[in-house]
CSV table of C-alpha atoms in Angstrom, one decimal:
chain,number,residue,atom,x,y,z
A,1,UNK,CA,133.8,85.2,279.7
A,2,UNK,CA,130.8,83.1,277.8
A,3,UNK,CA,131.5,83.7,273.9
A,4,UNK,CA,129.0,85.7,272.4
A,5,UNK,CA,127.5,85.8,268.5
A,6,UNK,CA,125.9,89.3,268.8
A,7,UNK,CA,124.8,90.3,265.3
A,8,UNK,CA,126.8,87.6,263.9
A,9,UNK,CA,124.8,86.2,260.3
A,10,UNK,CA,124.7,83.0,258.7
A,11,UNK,CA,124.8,82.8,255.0
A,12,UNK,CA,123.3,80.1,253.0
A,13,UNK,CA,125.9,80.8,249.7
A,14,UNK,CA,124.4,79.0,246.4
A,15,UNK,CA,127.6,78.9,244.2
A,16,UNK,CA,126.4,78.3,240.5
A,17,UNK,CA,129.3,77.5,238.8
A,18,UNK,CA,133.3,76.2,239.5
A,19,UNK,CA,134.5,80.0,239.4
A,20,UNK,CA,132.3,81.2,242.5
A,21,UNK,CA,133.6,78.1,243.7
A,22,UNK,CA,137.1,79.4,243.7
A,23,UNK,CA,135.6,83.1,244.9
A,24,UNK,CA,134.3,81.3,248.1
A,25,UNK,CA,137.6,79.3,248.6
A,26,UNK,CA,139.3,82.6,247.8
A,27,UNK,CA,136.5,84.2,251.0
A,28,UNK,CA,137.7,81.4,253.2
A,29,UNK,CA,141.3,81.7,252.7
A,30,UNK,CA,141.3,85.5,254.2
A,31,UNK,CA,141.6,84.4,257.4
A,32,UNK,CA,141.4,88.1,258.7
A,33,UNK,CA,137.3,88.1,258.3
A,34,UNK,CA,137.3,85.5,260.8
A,35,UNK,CA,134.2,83.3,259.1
A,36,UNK,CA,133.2,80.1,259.9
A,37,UNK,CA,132.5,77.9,256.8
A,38,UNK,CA,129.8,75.1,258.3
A,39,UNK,CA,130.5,73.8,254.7
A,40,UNK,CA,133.5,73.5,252.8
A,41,UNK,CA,132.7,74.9,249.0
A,42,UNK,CA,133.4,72.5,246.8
A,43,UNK,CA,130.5,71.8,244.6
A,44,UNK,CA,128.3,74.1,243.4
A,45,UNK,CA,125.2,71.7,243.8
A,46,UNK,CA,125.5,72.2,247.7
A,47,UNK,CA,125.4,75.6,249.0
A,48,UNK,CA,127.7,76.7,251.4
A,49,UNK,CA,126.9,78.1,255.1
A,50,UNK,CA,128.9,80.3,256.6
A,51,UNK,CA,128.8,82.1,260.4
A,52,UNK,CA,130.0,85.7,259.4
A,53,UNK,CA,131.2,87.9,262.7
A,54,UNK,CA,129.3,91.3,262.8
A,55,UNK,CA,132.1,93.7,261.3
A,56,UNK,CA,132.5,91.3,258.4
A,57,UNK,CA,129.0,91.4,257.3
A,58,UNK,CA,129.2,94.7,255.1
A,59,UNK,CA,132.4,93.3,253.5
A,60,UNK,CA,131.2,89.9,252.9
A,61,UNK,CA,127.7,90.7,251.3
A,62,UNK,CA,129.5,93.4,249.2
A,63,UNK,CA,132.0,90.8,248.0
A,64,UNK,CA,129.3,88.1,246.9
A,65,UNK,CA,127.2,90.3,245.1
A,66,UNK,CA,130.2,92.0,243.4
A,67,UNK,CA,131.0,88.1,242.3
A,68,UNK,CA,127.5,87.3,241.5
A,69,UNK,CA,127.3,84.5,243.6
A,70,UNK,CA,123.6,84.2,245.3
A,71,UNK,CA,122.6,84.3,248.9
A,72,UNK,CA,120.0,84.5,251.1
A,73,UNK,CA,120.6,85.1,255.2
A,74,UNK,CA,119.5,81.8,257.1
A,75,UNK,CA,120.3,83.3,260.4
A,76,UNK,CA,119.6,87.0,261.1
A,77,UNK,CA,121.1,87.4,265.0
A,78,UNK,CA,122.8,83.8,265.6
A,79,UNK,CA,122.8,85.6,269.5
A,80,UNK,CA,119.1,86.1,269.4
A,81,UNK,CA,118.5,82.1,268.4
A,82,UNK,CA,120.8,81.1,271.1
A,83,UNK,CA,119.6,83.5,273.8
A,84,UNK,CA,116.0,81.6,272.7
A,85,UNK,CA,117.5,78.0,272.5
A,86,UNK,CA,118.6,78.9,276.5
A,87,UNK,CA,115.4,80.1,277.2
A,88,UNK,CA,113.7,76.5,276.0
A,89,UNK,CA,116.1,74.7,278.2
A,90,UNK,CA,115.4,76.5,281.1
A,91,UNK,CA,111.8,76.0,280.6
A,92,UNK,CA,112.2,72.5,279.8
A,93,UNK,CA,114.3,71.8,282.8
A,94,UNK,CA,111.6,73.7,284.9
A,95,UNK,CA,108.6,71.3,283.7
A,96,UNK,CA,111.0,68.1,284.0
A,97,UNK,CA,111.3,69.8,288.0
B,1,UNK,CA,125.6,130.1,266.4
B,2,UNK,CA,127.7,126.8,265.8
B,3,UNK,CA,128.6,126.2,269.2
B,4,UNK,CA,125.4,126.0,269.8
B,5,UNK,CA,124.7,123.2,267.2
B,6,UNK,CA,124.3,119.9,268.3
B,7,UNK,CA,126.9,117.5,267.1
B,8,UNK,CA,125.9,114.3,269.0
B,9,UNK,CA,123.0,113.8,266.5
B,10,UNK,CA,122.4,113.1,263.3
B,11,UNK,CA,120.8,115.4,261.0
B,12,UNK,CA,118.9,116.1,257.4
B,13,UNK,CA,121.2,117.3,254.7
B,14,UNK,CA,119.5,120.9,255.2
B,15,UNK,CA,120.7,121.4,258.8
B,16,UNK,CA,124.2,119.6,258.2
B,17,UNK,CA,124.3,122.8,255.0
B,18,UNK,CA,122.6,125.0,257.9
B,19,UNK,CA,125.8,123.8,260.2
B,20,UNK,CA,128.3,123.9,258.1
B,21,UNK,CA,127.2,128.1,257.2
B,22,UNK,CA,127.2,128.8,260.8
B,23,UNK,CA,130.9,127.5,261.3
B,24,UNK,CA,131.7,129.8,257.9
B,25,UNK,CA,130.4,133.3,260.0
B,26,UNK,CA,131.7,132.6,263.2
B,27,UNK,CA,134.7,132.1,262.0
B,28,UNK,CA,135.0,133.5,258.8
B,29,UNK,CA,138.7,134.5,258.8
B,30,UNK,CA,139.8,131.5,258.3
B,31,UNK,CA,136.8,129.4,257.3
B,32,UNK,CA,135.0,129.8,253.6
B,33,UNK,CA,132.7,127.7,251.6
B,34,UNK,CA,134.1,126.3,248.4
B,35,UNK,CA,131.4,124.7,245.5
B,36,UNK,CA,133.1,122.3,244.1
B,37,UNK,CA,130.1,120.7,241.7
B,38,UNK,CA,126.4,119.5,242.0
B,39,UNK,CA,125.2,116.0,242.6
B,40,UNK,CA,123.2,114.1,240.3
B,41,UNK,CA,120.1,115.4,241.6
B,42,UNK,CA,121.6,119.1,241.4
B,43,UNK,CA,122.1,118.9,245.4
B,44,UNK,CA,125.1,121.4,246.1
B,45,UNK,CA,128.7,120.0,247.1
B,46,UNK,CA,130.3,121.9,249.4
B,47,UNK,CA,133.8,121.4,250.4
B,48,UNK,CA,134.7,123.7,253.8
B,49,UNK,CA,138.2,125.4,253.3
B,50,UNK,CA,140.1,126.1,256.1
B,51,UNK,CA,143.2,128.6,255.5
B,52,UNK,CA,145.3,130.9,257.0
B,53,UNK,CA,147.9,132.6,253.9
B,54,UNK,CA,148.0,132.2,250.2
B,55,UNK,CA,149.6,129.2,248.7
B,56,UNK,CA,149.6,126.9,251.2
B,57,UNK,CA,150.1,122.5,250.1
B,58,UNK,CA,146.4,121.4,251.1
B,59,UNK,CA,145.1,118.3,252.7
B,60,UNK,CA,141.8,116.9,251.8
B,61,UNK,CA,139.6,115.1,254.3
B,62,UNK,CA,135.8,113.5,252.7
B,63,UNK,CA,132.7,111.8,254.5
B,64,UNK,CA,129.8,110.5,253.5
B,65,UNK,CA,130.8,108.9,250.1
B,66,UNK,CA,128.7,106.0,251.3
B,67,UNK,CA,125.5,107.8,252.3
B,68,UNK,CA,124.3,105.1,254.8
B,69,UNK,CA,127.6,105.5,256.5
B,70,UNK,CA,125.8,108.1,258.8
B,71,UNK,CA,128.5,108.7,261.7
B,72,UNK,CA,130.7,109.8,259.0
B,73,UNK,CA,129.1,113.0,258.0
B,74,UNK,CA,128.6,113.9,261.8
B,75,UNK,CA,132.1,112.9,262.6
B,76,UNK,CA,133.0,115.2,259.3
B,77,UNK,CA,131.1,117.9,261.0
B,78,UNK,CA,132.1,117.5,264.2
B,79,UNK,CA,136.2,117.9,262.9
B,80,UNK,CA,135.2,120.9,260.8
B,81,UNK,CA,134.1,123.0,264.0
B,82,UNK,CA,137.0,121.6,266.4
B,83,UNK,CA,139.3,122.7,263.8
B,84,UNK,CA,138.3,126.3,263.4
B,85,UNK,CA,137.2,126.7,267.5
B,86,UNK,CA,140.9,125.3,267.6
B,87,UNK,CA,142.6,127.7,265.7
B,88,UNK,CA,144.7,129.9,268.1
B,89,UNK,CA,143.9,128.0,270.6
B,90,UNK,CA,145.3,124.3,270.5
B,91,UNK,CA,148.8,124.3,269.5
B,92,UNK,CA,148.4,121.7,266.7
B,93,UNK,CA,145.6,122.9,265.3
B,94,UNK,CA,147.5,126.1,264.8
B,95,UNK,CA,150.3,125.0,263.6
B,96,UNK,CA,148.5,122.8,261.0
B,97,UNK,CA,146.9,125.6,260.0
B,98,UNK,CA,149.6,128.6,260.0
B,99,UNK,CA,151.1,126.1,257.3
B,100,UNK,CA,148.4,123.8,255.6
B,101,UNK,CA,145.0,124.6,253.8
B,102,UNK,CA,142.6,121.8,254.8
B,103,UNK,CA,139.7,120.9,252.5
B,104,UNK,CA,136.9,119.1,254.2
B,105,UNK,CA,134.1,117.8,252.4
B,106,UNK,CA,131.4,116.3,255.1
B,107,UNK,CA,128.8,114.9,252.3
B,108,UNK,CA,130.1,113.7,249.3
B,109,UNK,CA,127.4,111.9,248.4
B,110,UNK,CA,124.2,114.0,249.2
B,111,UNK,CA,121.4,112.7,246.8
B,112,UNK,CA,121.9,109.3,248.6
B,113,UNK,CA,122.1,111.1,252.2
B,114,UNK,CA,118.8,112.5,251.7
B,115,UNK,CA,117.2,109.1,250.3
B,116,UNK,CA,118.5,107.8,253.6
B,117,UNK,CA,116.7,110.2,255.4
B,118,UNK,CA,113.0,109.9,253.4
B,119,UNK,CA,113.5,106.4,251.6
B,120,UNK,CA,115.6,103.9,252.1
B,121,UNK,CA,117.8,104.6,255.1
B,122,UNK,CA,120.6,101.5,254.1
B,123,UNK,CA,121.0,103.5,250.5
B,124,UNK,CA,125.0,103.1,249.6
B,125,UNK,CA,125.2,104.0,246.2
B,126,UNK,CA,124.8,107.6,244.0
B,127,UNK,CA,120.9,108.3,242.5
B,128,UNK,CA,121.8,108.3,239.1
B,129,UNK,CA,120.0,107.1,236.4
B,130,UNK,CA,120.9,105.2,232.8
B,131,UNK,CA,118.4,105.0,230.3
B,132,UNK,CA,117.5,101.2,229.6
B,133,UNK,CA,118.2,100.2,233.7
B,134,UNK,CA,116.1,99.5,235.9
B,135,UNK,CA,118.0,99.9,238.8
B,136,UNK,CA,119.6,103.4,240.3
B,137,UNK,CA,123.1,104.5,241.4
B,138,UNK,CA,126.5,103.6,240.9
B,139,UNK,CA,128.6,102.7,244.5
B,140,UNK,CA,131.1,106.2,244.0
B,141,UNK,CA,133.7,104.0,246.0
B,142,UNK,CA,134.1,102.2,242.9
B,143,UNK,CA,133.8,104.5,240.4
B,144,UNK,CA,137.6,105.9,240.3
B,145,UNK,CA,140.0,105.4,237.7
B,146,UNK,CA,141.9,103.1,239.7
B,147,UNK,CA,141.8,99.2,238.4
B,148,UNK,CA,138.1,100.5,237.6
B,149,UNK,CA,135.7,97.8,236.4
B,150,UNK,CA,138.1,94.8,238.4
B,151,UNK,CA,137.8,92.8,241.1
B,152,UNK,CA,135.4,93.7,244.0
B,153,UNK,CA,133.0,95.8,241.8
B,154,UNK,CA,130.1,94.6,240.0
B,155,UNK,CA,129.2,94.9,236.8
B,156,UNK,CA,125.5,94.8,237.6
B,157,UNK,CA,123.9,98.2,238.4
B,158,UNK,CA,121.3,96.9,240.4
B,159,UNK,CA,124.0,95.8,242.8
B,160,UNK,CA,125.1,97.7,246.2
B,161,UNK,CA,128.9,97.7,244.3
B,162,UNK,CA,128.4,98.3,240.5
B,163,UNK,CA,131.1,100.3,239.3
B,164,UNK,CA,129.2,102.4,237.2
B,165,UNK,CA,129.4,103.0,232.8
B,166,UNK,CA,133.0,104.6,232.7
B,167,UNK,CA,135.4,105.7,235.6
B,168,UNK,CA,134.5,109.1,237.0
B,169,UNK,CA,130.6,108.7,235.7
B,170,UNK,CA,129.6,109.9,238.3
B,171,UNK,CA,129.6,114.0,239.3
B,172,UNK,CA,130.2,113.4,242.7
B,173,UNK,CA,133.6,111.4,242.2
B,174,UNK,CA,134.3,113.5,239.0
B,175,UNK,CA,133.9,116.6,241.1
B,176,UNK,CA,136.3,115.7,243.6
B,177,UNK,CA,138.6,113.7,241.2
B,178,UNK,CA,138.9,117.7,239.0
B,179,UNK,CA,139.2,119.3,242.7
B,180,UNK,CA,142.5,117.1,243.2
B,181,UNK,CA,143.3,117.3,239.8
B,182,UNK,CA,143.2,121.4,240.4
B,183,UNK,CA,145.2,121.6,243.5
B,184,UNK,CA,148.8,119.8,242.4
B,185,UNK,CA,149.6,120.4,245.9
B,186,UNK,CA,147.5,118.5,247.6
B,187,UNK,CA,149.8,116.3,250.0
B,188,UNK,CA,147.2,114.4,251.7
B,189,UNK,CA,143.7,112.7,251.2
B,190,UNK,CA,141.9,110.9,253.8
B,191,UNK,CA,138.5,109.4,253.3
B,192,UNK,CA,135.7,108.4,255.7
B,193,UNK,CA,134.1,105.5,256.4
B,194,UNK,CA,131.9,103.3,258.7
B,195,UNK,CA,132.1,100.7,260.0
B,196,UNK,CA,134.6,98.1,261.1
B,197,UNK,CA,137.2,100.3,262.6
B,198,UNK,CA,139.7,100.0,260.0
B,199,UNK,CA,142.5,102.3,258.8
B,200,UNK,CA,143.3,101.2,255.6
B,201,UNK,CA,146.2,102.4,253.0
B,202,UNK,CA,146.9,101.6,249.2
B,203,UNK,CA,146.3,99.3,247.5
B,204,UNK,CA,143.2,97.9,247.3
B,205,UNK,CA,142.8,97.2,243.5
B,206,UNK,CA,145.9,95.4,243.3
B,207,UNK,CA,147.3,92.9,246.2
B,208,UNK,CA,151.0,94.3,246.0
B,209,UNK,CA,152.5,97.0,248.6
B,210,UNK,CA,152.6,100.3,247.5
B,211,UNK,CA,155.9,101.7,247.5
B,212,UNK,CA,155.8,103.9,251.0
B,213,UNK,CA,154.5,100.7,252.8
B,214,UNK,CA,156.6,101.1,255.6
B,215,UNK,CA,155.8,104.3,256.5
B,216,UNK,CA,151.8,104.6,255.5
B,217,UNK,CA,152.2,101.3,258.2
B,218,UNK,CA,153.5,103.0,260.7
B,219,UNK,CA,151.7,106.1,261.0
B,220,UNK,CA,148.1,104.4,260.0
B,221,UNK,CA,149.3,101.5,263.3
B,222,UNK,CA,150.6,104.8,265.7
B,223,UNK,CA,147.4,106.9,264.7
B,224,UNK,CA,145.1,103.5,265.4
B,225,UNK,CA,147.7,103.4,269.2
B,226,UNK,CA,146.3,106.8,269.6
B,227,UNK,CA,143.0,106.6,268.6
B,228,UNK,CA,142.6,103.8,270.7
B,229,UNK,CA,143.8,106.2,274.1
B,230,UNK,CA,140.0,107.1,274.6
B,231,UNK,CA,138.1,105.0,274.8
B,232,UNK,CA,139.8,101.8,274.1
B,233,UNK,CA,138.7,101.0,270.6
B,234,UNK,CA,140.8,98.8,268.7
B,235,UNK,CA,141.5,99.5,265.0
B,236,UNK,CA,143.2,96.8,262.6
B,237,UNK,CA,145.6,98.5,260.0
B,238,UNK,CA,146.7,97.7,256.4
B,239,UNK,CA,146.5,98.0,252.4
B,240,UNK,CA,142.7,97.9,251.8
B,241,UNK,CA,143.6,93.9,250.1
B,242,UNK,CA,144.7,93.0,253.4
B,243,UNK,CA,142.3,94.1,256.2
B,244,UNK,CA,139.0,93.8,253.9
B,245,UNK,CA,139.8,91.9,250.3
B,246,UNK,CA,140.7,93.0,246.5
B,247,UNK,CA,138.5,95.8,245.5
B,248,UNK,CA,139.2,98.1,243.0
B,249,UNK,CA,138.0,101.6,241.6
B,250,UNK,CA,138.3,103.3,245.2
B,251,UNK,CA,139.1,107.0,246.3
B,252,UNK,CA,142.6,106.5,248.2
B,253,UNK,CA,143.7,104.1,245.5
B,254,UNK,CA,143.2,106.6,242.3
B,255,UNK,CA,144.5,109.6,245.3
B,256,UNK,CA,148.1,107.5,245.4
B,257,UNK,CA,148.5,106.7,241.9
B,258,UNK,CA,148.4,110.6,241.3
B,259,UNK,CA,151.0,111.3,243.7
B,260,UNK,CA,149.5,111.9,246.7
B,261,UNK,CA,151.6,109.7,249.2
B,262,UNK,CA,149.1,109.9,252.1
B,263,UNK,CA,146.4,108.7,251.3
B,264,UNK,CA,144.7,106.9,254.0
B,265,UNK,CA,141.2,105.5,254.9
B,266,UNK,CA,139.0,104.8,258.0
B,267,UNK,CA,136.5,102.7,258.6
B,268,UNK,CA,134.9,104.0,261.7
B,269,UNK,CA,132.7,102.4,264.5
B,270,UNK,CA,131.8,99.7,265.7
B,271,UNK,CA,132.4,96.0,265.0
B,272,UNK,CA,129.3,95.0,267.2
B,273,UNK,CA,126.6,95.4,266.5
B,274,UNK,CA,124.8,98.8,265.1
B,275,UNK,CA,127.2,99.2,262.1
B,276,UNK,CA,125.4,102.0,259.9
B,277,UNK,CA,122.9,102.3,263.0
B,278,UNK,CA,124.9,103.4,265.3
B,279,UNK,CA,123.1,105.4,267.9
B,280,UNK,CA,123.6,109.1,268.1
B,281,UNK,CA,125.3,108.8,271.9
B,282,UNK,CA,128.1,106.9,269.8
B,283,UNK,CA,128.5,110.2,267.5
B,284,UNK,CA,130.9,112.5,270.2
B,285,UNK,CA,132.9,109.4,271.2
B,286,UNK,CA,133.3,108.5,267.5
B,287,UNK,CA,134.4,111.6,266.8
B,288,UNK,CA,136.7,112.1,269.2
B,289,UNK,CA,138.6,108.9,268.8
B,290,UNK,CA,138.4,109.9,265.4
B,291,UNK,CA,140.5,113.0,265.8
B,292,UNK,CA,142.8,111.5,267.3
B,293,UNK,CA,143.9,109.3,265.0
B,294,UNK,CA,143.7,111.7,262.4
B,295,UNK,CA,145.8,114.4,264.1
B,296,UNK,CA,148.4,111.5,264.3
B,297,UNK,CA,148.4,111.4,260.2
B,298,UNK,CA,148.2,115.2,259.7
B,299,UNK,CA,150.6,115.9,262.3
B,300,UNK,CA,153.7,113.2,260.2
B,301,UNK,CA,151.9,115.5,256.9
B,302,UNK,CA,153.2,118.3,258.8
B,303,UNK,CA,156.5,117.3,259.6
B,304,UNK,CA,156.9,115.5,256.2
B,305,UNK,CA,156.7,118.1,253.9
């Protein structure tokens, strides 16, 4: 029943201007795409990162570049980085052991 | 032999042409091979016609208009010989066909289908060029003279979205747009897509209802209940605005305007992971699902003349 993030992307959004602010509030308001702003957009001086579920990807990235707005991909498999994270702990707790 | 073909894989462009002539002879009464126009690159598009009289009210069915969307053209293919092995035999099939042409275009963008295959195997977009850019291809999805050049299409043709110089710039969508244009009995126009399991209705270039709402809801939501029967997989249904976002100069939108009432759209597997990779084992399941849910639509076609 663990929740997983298989796929799943996070995109570092640099907004350069107040209208692709209002594009990326307009993004968060579809609640159907299910993403997950880590930060609110609100000024175009901090970019915005957002945790985008696997079937929302293609739709998403189609929708910023249609708008102009720049981004790069900060995570490329969220899963992989926590499947990694787990594996440090493991091998942390071992050595503690 | 097209039997014999194998339809759980994906193929070149040559062997999905190869394919779709072997389905032609073996069953040649009712199958034939229309050309409906070249691509960009002069590549041949071929639009299978399945009929069984003379002056029959035709439903269209395309794939591939995306050319990364790879289980789309094998899904296309895959449909094309259940429906003429079907004839005679499966009781809908027949019956679709004793009173319906069916046009079925598997690869409607085949310039990008073959860059997939020997370049760049995420390619979306056409391969046409414009003097003074430097960047190739217009997305054909937003090429249509539907709220062309609005929102959800870019202006910049090096983007994955750019909407291209004019509506209809582009052979491929201009071919199909004169085939529709042709056939003023065309009752209904379905196009294929991967991937996020979607079935999707008008509109997408405007955020209001079409007229029919209520029942282009209900038959996308009971051919979604019956494509889910299989294997389980769960489809979300809606106007294009509401299950992805505003995007104009699309296929089903421009299909709608003109009169065709069912115009639908699906966005086939998966939502996990592979997305345009899906692996070939998915191919037969896709399909199958597929046909389900599209036998749902052409069967309320049929009973809606």
């Amino acid at each position: 029943g663990e929740k997983t993030f298989i796929g799943e992307q996070v995109l570092r959004i640099k907004a350069s201007n107040g209208d692709q602010i209002v594009q990326l509030q307009d993004l968060q308001s579809l609640a159907h795409l299910q993403l997950d702003f880590w930060t609110n957009p609100s000024n175009p001086e901090i970019p915005v990162d957002v945790r985008v579920p696997f079937e929302s990807l293609q739709s998403v990235k189609i929708y910023l570049e249609s708008n102009k707005i720049d981004y790069s991909i900060m995570i490329e498999d969220l899963q992989e980085v926590i499947n990694a994270e787990k594996q440090e702990m493991i091998s942390s707790e071992r050595k503690e052991r | 032999n097209s039997g014999a073909f194998n339809y759980g894989a994906y193929h070149t462009l040559d062997n999905l042409y190869r394919a779709i002539d072997a389905i032609m002879l073996d069953y040649k009464s009712i199958v034939s091979k229309q050309l409906i126009g070249h691509s960009y690159e002069g590549r041949p598009l071929y639009v299978i016609k399945f009929s069984t009289g003379a002056n029959r009210p035709g439903i269209w069915i395309d794939a591939g208009i995306h050319s990364r969307e790879w289980v789309t053209q094998a899904t296309a293919l895959w449909t094309a010989h259940k429906l003429a092995a079907e004839y005679g035999k499966d009781a809908f099939v027949t019956s679709l066909l004793n009173n319906y042409d069916v046009f079925l275009l598997p690869v409607t963008n085949p310039d990008g289908y073959a860059f997939t295959h020997t370049t760049n195997r995420m390619w979306r977009k056409t391969r046409s060029i414009r003097s003074g850019s430097r960047c190739v291809g217009v997305d054909p999805n937003r090429n249509w003279n539907a709220g062309f050049g609005g929102p959800g299409a870019s202006s910049d043709p090096c983007s994955d979205s750019y909407f291209g110089p004019k509506a209809e710039s582009e052979v491929e969508v201009k071919a199909v747009a004169d085939f529709i244009r042709g056939h003023s009995n065309i009752k209904g126009f379905i196009s294929i897509h991967s991937y996020s399991q979607l079935l999707m209705f008008p509109y997408g270039y405007k955020c209001t209802k079409p007229a029919d709402f209520e029942e282009l809801n209900d038959v996308g939501n009971a051919a979604a209940m019956a494509l889910r029967s299989l294997y389980g997989t769960q489809y979300k249904v809606g106007t294009i605005c509401s299950t992805i976002y505003q995007a104009s100069g699309g296929s089903i939108d421009w299909t709608y305007d003109v009169g065709i009432k069912y115009s639908f759209a699906f966005e086939l597997r998966d939502t996990g992971r592979y997305g345009f990779l899906l692996p070939a084992n998915q191919i037969l399941p896709t399909a199958q699902e597929t046909w389900l849910g599209l036998k749902k639509i052409l069967e309320h076609i049929r009973d809606n003349p």
